[in-house]
């Protein structure tokens, strides 16, 4: 049995909670996934997973084994990358990242493409979504997150500021009128993020700050959906400029209350520890910092 592969398979099952999902992720049959886990359990002499018809969960022995397996897998990847660098300077292996769908679509995919062009022997696996993954359990090397404050349990490296804009389609504003003060938003259909300011929008003009209650007609958990609704004339949305800028320049969207600024957030790269930061992750971090320093949106 390839014990390192068995540990990798076991770690993926623990992260996904599914033999079928693991088989898809690792491009192997479900039977092979089951065999690797069974042989690892036989080698260790302990049951690692509890299997039911609905879910797979770790036993106490499985939790202990997972921590050790993740350490060994991280060391293995570090060794491969260090060997590659010493033998020819080429970065190799696979990096796992996570970010929001909107930032991945609007900004990160292009940056990652440029990075891969510089390092053709690297592979990237990008998980998009708003859920805050446990980076250690999911074996994620780098998370790109947008927030007011970073997670205190993770190491943060700033990439850029995330400014936002209130925007609506010219058609909507022609039909419903253009707000001139924040209080006007109360009589408009507003399109809100499900997890950020769903019913209350904070706006600032100089030293003056206003917390304006809004009538949320439609909410979604992703900014891309809100932007599409705004372009379709369904209301006024608060959108990150990294996503809305092309629509504003093309005239599909029009800025609303441009003298009032929504809260500015931080775009940061987060990772669990400096101790096991591989050369490939360091290279990607440095690249992203440089790339987004000159970004304009």
mmCIF file of C-alpha atoms in Angstrom:
data_model
loop_
_atom_site.group_PDB
_atom_site.id
_atom_site.type_symbol
_atom_site.label_atom_id
_atom_site.label_comp_id
_atom_site.label_asym_id
_atom_site.label_seq_id
_atom_site.Cartn_x
_atom_site.Cartn_y
_atom_site.Cartn_z
ATOM 1 C CA UNK A 1 0.000 0.000 0.000
ATOM 2 C CA UNK A 2 1.172 3.507 -0.800
ATOM 3 C CA UNK A 3 0.698 4.852 2.712
ATOM 4 C CA UNK A 4 1.220 8.490 1.738
ATOM 5 C CA UNK A 5 -1.507 8.220 -0.893
ATOM 6 C CA UNK A 6 -3.737 6.452 1.622
ATOM 7 C CA UNK A 7 -3.254 9.344 4.036
ATOM 8 C CA UNK A 8 -4.066 11.828 1.295
ATOM 9 C CA UNK A 9 -7.256 9.918 0.437
ATOM 10 C CA UNK A 10 -8.230 9.675 4.111
ATOM 11 C CA UNK A 11 -7.645 13.423 4.630
ATOM 12 C CA UNK A 12 -9.836 14.240 1.630
ATOM 13 C CA UNK A 13 -12.645 12.000 2.920
ATOM 14 C CA UNK A 14 -12.402 13.676 6.326
ATOM 15 C CA UNK A 15 -12.596 17.131 4.718
ATOM 16 C CA UNK A 16 -15.473 16.384 2.350
ATOM 17 C CA UNK A 17 -17.375 13.878 4.482
ATOM 18 C CA UNK A 18 -17.992 11.790 1.379
ATOM 19 C CA UNK A 19 -16.283 8.904 -0.396
ATOM 20 C CA UNK A 20 -17.971 9.904 -3.659
ATOM 21 C CA UNK A 21 -16.821 13.540 -3.502
ATOM 22 C CA UNK A 22 -13.304 12.390 -2.648
ATOM 23 C CA UNK A 23 -13.276 10.061 -5.642
ATOM 24 C CA UNK A 24 -14.250 12.970 -7.913
ATOM 25 C CA UNK A 25 -11.644 15.297 -6.417
ATOM 26 C CA UNK A 26 -8.823 12.760 -6.690
ATOM 27 C CA UNK A 27 -9.951 11.362 -10.040
ATOM 28 C CA UNK A 28 -10.214 7.766 -8.831
ATOM 29 C CA UNK A 29 -13.031 5.289 -8.385
ATOM 30 C CA UNK A 30 -15.111 5.179 -5.214
ATOM 31 C CA UNK A 31 -14.023 1.587 -4.735
ATOM 32 C CA UNK A 32 -10.379 2.666 -4.767
ATOM 33 C CA UNK A 33 -11.077 5.383 -2.180
ATOM 34 C CA UNK A 34 -12.774 2.792 0.039
ATOM 35 C CA UNK A 35 -9.842 0.412 -0.404
ATOM 36 C CA UNK A 36 -7.237 3.020 0.575
ATOM 37 C CA UNK A 37 -9.152 3.939 3.738
ATOM 38 C CA UNK A 38 -9.692 0.297 4.665
ATOM 39 C CA UNK A 39 -6.013 -0.554 4.199
ATOM 40 C CA UNK A 40 -4.985 2.478 6.264
ATOM 41 C CA UNK A 41 -7.332 1.329 9.043
ATOM 42 C CA UNK A 42 -5.928 -2.183 8.830
ATOM 43 C CA UNK A 43 -2.343 -0.875 8.998
ATOM 44 C CA UNK A 44 -3.122 1.285 12.047
ATOM 45 C CA UNK A 45 -5.350 -1.311 13.674
ATOM 46 C CA UNK A 46 -8.144 1.184 14.355
ATOM 47 C CA UNK A 47 -11.383 2.382 12.795
ATOM 48 C CA UNK A 48 -10.868 5.925 11.529
ATOM 49 C CA UNK A 49 -14.290 6.741 10.122
ATOM 50 C CA UNK A 50 -17.879 6.178 11.175
ATOM 51 C CA UNK A 51 -20.005 5.479 8.094
ATOM 52 C CA UNK A 52 -23.778 5.932 7.955
ATOM 53 C CA UNK A 53 -26.160 6.174 5.024
ATOM 54 C CA UNK A 54 -26.083 9.985 5.237
ATOM 55 C CA UNK A 55 -22.629 11.034 6.355
ATOM 56 C CA UNK A 56 -19.081 10.080 7.218
ATOM 57 C CA UNK A 57 -17.514 11.314 10.451
ATOM 58 C CA UNK A 58 -14.212 10.855 12.259
ATOM 59 C CA UNK A 59 -13.739 8.559 15.224
ATOM 60 C CA UNK A 60 -11.442 9.613 18.075
ATOM 61 C CA UNK A 61 -8.658 7.595 16.453
ATOM 62 C CA UNK A 62 -9.518 9.220 13.128
ATOM 63 C CA UNK A 63 -9.141 12.733 14.558
ATOM 64 C CA UNK A 64 -5.713 11.853 15.930
ATOM 65 C CA UNK A 65 -4.698 10.193 12.670
ATOM 66 C CA UNK A 66 -5.918 13.179 10.616
ATOM 67 C CA UNK A 67 -3.667 15.617 12.465
ATOM 68 C CA UNK A 68 -0.641 13.406 11.900
ATOM 69 C CA UNK A 69 -1.574 12.698 8.292
ATOM 70 C CA UNK A 70 -1.898 16.424 7.526
ATOM 71 C CA UNK A 71 1.527 17.052 9.029
ATOM 72 C CA UNK A 72 3.089 14.250 6.970
ATOM 73 C CA UNK A 73 1.393 15.414 3.771
ATOM 74 C CA UNK A 74 2.578 18.974 4.352
ATOM 75 C CA UNK A 75 6.132 17.770 4.965
ATOM 76 C CA UNK A 76 5.973 15.625 1.840
ATOM 77 C CA UNK A 77 4.882 18.579 -0.298
ATOM 78 C CA UNK A 78 7.574 20.788 1.252
ATOM 79 C CA UNK A 79 10.217 18.142 0.515
ATOM 80 C CA UNK A 80 9.109 17.815 -3.102
ATOM 81 C CA UNK A 81 9.168 21.559 -3.646
ATOM 82 C CA UNK A 82 12.514 22.053 -1.902
ATOM 83 C CA UNK A 83 14.041 19.253 -3.960
ATOM 84 C CA UNK A 84 12.690 20.758 -7.148
ATOM 85 C CA UNK A 85 14.089 24.172 -6.275
ATOM 86 C CA UNK A 86 17.530 22.805 -5.418
ATOM 87 C CA UNK A 87 17.689 20.723 -8.572
ATOM 88 C CA UNK A 88 16.427 23.230 -11.091
ATOM 89 C CA UNK A 89 14.706 26.162 -9.430
ATOM 90 C CA UNK A 90 11.262 25.146 -10.708
ATOM 91 C CA UNK A 91 8.291 25.225 -8.360
ATOM 92 C CA UNK A 92 6.203 22.063 -8.511
ATOM 93 C CA UNK A 93 3.208 20.551 -6.802
ATOM 94 C CA UNK A 94 -0.336 21.709 -6.115
ATOM 95 C CA UNK A 95 -1.636 24.765 -4.275
ATOM 96 C CA UNK A 96 -5.132 24.939 -2.826
ATOM 97 C CA UNK A 97 -6.854 28.312 -2.538
ATOM 98 C CA UNK A 98 -10.259 29.628 -1.550
ATOM 99 C CA UNK A 99 -12.000 32.954 -2.169
ATOM 100 C CA UNK A 100 -15.445 34.419 -2.789
ATOM 101 C CA UNK A 101 -17.096 33.707 -6.128
ATOM 102 C CA UNK A 102 -17.279 37.385 -7.084
ATOM 103 C CA UNK A 103 -13.608 38.141 -6.361
ATOM 104 C CA UNK A 104 -12.485 34.930 -8.024
ATOM 105 C CA UNK A 105 -14.483 35.734 -11.151
ATOM 106 C CA UNK A 106 -13.678 39.433 -11.363
ATOM 107 C CA UNK A 107 -10.040 39.577 -10.280
ATOM 108 C CA UNK A 108 -8.310 36.438 -9.006
ATOM 109 C CA UNK A 109 -8.628 34.131 -12.023
ATOM 110 C CA UNK A 110 -6.676 36.525 -14.229
ATOM 111 C CA UNK A 111 -3.968 36.948 -11.588
ATOM 112 C CA UNK A 112 -3.640 33.187 -11.101
ATOM 113 C CA UNK A 113 -3.363 32.690 -14.849
ATOM 114 C CA UNK A 114 -0.422 35.078 -14.955
ATOM 115 C CA UNK A 115 1.195 33.272 -12.012
ATOM 116 C CA UNK A 116 0.799 29.859 -13.645
ATOM 117 C CA UNK A 117 2.396 31.202 -16.820
ATOM 118 C CA UNK A 118 5.517 31.946 -14.738
ATOM 119 C CA UNK A 119 5.473 28.517 -13.057
ATOM 120 C CA UNK A 120 4.252 25.916 -15.583
ATOM 121 C CA UNK A 121 4.900 22.940 -13.272
ATOM 122 C CA UNK A 122 2.531 24.169 -10.565
ATOM 123 C CA UNK A 123 -1.146 23.223 -10.310
ATOM 124 C CA UNK A 124 -3.838 25.317 -8.627
ATOM 125 C CA UNK A 125 -7.101 24.149 -7.063
ATOM 126 C CA UNK A 126 -9.473 27.079 -6.364
ATOM 127 C CA UNK A 127 -12.488 26.635 -4.075
ATOM 128 C CA UNK A 128 -14.970 29.504 -4.472
ATOM 129 C CA UNK A 129 -17.707 30.371 -1.989
ATOM 130 C CA UNK A 130 -18.556 32.573 0.978
ATOM 131 C CA UNK A 131 -18.285 29.860 3.640
ATOM 132 C CA UNK A 132 -15.292 30.237 5.934
ATOM 133 C CA UNK A 133 -13.424 26.969 5.500
ATOM 134 C CA UNK A 134 -11.159 25.600 8.200
ATOM 135 C CA UNK A 135 -7.896 25.930 6.286
ATOM 136 C CA UNK A 136 -6.137 23.131 8.159
ATOM 137 C CA UNK A 137 -8.966 20.614 7.909
ATOM 138 C CA UNK A 138 -9.619 21.442 4.244
ATOM 139 C CA UNK A 139 -5.875 21.478 3.493
ATOM 140 C CA UNK A 140 -6.153 24.955 1.976
ATOM 141 C CA UNK A 141 -2.833 26.744 1.540
ATOM 142 C CA UNK A 142 -4.192 30.249 1.055
ATOM 143 C CA UNK A 143 -7.524 32.005 1.575
ATOM 144 C CA UNK A 144 -8.344 35.345 -0.035
ATOM 145 C CA UNK A 145 -10.938 36.979 2.179
ATOM 146 C CA UNK A 146 -12.611 40.365 2.368
ATOM 147 C CA UNK A 147 -13.444 41.636 5.846
ATOM 148 C CA UNK A 148 -13.126 44.523 8.271
ATOM 149 C CA UNK A 149 -10.891 42.513 10.601
ATOM 150 C CA UNK A 150 -8.784 39.410 9.832
ATOM 151 C CA UNK A 151 -9.251 36.104 11.599
ATOM 152 C CA UNK A 152 -6.971 36.347 14.689
ATOM 153 C CA UNK A 153 -6.091 32.658 14.378
ATOM 154 C CA UNK A 154 -4.602 33.105 10.891
ATOM 155 C CA UNK A 155 -1.640 35.003 9.465
ATOM 156 C CA UNK A 156 -2.816 37.888 7.253
ATOM 157 C CA UNK A 157 -1.030 39.628 4.410
ATOM 158 C CA UNK A 158 -2.803 42.695 2.954
ATOM 159 C CA UNK A 159 -3.429 42.707 -0.799
ATOM 160 C CA UNK A 160 -5.685 45.706 -1.463
ATOM 161 C CA UNK A 161 -8.598 47.769 -0.190
ATOM 162 C CA UNK A 162 -12.137 46.790 -1.091
ATOM 163 C CA UNK A 163 -14.209 49.891 -1.759
ATOM 164 C CA UNK A 164 -17.897 49.716 -2.625
ATOM 165 C CA UNK A 165 -20.390 51.783 -4.558
ATOM 166 C CA UNK A 166 -24.166 52.097 -4.642
ATOM 167 C CA UNK A 167 -25.315 51.394 -8.183
ATOM 168 C CA UNK A 168 -28.447 50.873 -10.234
ATOM 169 C CA UNK A 169 -29.314 50.644 -13.910
ATOM 170 C CA UNK A 170 -30.109 53.886 -15.772
ATOM 171 C CA UNK A 171 -33.507 52.372 -16.592
ATOM 172 C CA UNK A 172 -34.360 51.821 -12.915
ATOM 173 C CA UNK A 173 -33.324 55.365 -11.977
ATOM 174 C CA UNK A 174 -35.325 56.807 -14.870
ATOM 175 C CA UNK A 175 -38.415 54.958 -13.612
ATOM 176 C CA UNK A 176 -37.993 55.411 -9.865
ATOM 177 C CA UNK A 177 -35.974 58.613 -9.550
ATOM 178 C CA UNK A 178 -32.404 59.320 -8.426
ATOM 179 C CA UNK A 179 -31.766 59.442 -4.645
ATOM 180 C CA UNK A 180 -30.130 62.685 -3.537
ATOM 181 C CA UNK A 181 -29.681 61.935 0.183
ATOM 182 C CA UNK A 182 -29.318 58.605 2.061
ATOM 183 C CA UNK A 183 -32.856 58.897 3.485
ATOM 184 C CA UNK A 184 -34.213 58.557 -0.069
ATOM 185 C CA UNK A 185 -33.056 54.917 -0.071
ATOM 186 C CA UNK A 186 -35.970 54.038 2.235
ATOM 187 C CA UNK A 187 -38.430 54.423 -0.655
ATOM 188 C CA UNK A 188 -36.358 52.448 -3.172
ATOM 189 C CA UNK A 189 -36.064 48.737 -3.884
ATOM 190 C CA UNK A 190 -32.677 47.763 -2.482
ATOM 191 C CA UNK A 191 -30.650 44.685 -3.354
ATOM 192 C CA UNK A 192 -28.708 43.532 -0.293
ATOM 193 C CA UNK A 193 -26.079 40.969 0.538
ATOM 194 C CA UNK A 194 -27.586 38.262 2.725
ATOM 195 C CA UNK A 195 -24.721 38.419 5.244
ATOM 196 C CA UNK A 196 -23.571 42.056 5.100
ATOM 197 C CA UNK A 197 -25.896 45.002 5.762
ATOM 198 C CA UNK A 198 -29.055 43.222 4.709
ATOM 199 C CA UNK A 199 -31.422 45.842 6.156
ATOM 200 C CA UNK A 200 -29.057 48.624 7.253
ATOM 201 C CA UNK A 201 -26.529 50.411 5.032
ATOM 202 C CA UNK A 202 -23.795 52.529 6.601
ATOM 203 C CA UNK A 203 -22.614 55.474 4.510
ATOM 204 C CA UNK A 204 -20.056 58.191 5.204
ATOM 205 C CA UNK A 205 -19.487 61.648 3.783
ATOM 206 C CA UNK A 206 -16.421 63.239 5.310
ATOM 207 C CA UNK A 207 -16.922 63.172 9.074
ATOM 208 C CA UNK A 208 -20.654 62.507 8.785
ATOM 209 C CA UNK A 209 -21.830 58.901 9.066
ATOM 210 C CA UNK A 210 -25.369 57.637 8.473
ATOM 211 C CA UNK A 211 -26.880 54.224 9.228
ATOM 212 C CA UNK A 212 -29.770 54.060 6.792
ATOM 213 C CA UNK A 213 -32.500 51.428 7.039
ATOM 214 C CA UNK A 214 -33.297 50.031 3.589
ATOM 215 C CA UNK A 215 -36.242 48.126 2.180
ATOM 216 C CA UNK A 216 -34.569 44.969 0.919
ATOM 217 C CA UNK A 217 -36.621 43.685 -1.966
ATOM 218 C CA UNK A 218 -34.129 41.018 -2.967
ATOM 219 C CA UNK A 219 -31.090 39.555 -1.203
ATOM 220 C CA UNK A 220 -28.420 37.067 -2.210
ATOM 221 C CA UNK A 221 -25.243 35.674 -0.721
ATOM 222 C CA UNK A 222 -23.031 36.684 -3.646
ATOM 223 C CA UNK A 223 -22.262 40.089 -5.146
ATOM 224 C CA UNK A 224 -22.378 38.762 -8.717
ATOM 225 C CA UNK A 225 -26.047 37.909 -8.322
ATOM 226 C CA UNK A 226 -26.784 41.351 -6.876
ATOM 227 C CA UNK A 227 -24.960 43.048 -9.735
ATOM 228 C CA UNK A 228 -26.920 41.067 -12.298
ATOM 229 C CA UNK A 229 -30.163 42.062 -10.567
ATOM 230 C CA UNK A 230 -29.088 45.703 -10.572
ATOM 231 C CA UNK A 231 -28.221 45.626 -14.272
ATOM 232 C CA UNK A 232 -31.637 44.072 -14.911
ATOM 233 C CA UNK A 233 -33.289 47.096 -13.332
ATOM 234 C CA UNK A 234 -34.480 45.450 -10.128
ATOM 235 C CA UNK A 235 -33.131 48.060 -7.712
ATOM 236 C CA UNK A 236 -30.105 49.660 -6.063
ATOM 237 C CA UNK A 237 -27.229 47.438 -4.935
ATOM 238 C CA UNK A 238 -24.146 47.997 -2.803
ATOM 239 C CA UNK A 239 -21.370 46.433 -4.898
ATOM 240 C CA UNK A 240 -17.598 46.122 -4.566
ATOM 241 C CA UNK A 241 -15.886 48.338 -7.118
ATOM 242 C CA UNK A 242 -13.649 45.447 -8.205
ATOM 243 C CA UNK A 243 -16.822 43.886 -9.616
ATOM 244 C CA UNK A 244 -18.936 46.897 -10.575
ATOM 245 C CA UNK A 245 -16.295 49.043 -12.312
ATOM 246 C CA UNK A 246 -16.699 47.532 -15.818
ATOM 247 C CA UNK A 247 -20.486 47.961 -15.694
ATOM 248 C CA UNK A 248 -20.131 51.560 -14.541
ATOM 249 C CA UNK A 249 -17.687 52.359 -17.341
ATOM 250 C CA UNK A 250 -19.909 50.683 -19.948
ATOM 251 C CA UNK A 251 -23.017 52.518 -18.748
ATOM 252 C CA UNK A 252 -24.887 49.382 -17.689
ATOM 253 C CA UNK A 253 -24.789 50.746 -14.133
ATOM 254 C CA UNK A 254 -24.921 54.262 -12.729
ATOM 255 C CA UNK A 255 -23.458 55.325 -9.387
ATOM 256 C CA UNK A 256 -26.034 56.369 -6.773
ATOM 257 C CA UNK A 257 -25.176 58.903 -4.049
ATOM 258 C CA UNK A 258 -21.566 59.057 -5.303
ATOM 259 C CA UNK A 259 -20.575 61.519 -2.544
ATOM 260 C CA UNK A 260 -21.449 58.954 0.127
ATOM 261 C CA UNK A 261 -18.926 56.157 0.788
ATOM 262 C CA UNK A 262 -19.896 52.662 2.002
ATOM 263 C CA UNK A 263 -17.478 51.007 4.452
ATOM 264 C CA UNK A 264 -14.036 50.165 3.091
ATOM 265 C CA UNK A 265 -12.947 46.579 3.778
ATOM 266 C CA UNK A 266 -9.606 44.798 3.468
ATOM 267 C CA UNK A 267 -8.692 42.177 0.879
ATOM 268 C CA UNK A 268 -6.217 39.862 2.564
ATOM 269 C CA UNK A 269 -4.391 36.631 1.941
ATOM 270 C CA UNK A 270 -4.705 34.361 4.979
ATOM 271 C CA UNK A 271 -2.755 31.237 5.844
ATOM 272 C CA UNK A 272 -2.480 29.041 8.943
ATOM 273 C CA UNK A 273 1.183 29.342 9.882
ATOM 274 C CA UNK A 274 4.526 30.733 8.773
ATOM 275 C CA UNK A 275 6.247 27.587 10.028
ATOM 276 C CA UNK A 276 5.333 25.296 7.132
ATOM 277 C CA UNK A 277 4.903 27.922 4.417
ATOM 278 C CA UNK A 278 6.157 26.253 1.256
ATOM 279 C CA UNK A 279 8.250 28.027 -1.403
ATOM 280 C CA UNK A 280 5.295 27.832 -3.802
ATOM 281 C CA UNK A 281 2.934 29.534 -1.344
ATOM 282 C CA UNK A 282 5.553 32.200 -0.621
ATOM 283 C CA UNK A 283 5.981 32.807 -4.344
ATOM 284 C CA UNK A 284 2.227 33.118 -4.854
ATOM 285 C CA UNK A 285 1.878 35.486 -1.906
ATOM 286 C CA UNK A 286 4.622 37.760 -3.217
ATOM 287 C CA UNK A 287 3.087 37.682 -6.695
ATOM 288 C CA UNK A 288 -0.406 38.575 -5.475
ATOM 289 C CA UNK A 289 0.880 41.439 -3.316
ATOM 290 C CA UNK A 290 2.725 42.928 -6.289
ATOM 291 C CA UNK A 291 -0.162 42.280 -8.685
ATOM 292 C CA UNK A 292 -2.822 43.971 -6.574
ATOM 293 C CA UNK A 293 -0.622 46.904 -5.546
ATOM 294 C CA UNK A 294 -1.090 48.275 -9.037
ATOM 295 C CA UNK A 295 -4.704 47.149 -9.490
ATOM 296 C CA UNK A 296 -7.242 49.812 -10.456
ATOM 297 C CA UNK A 297 -10.951 49.144 -10.321
#
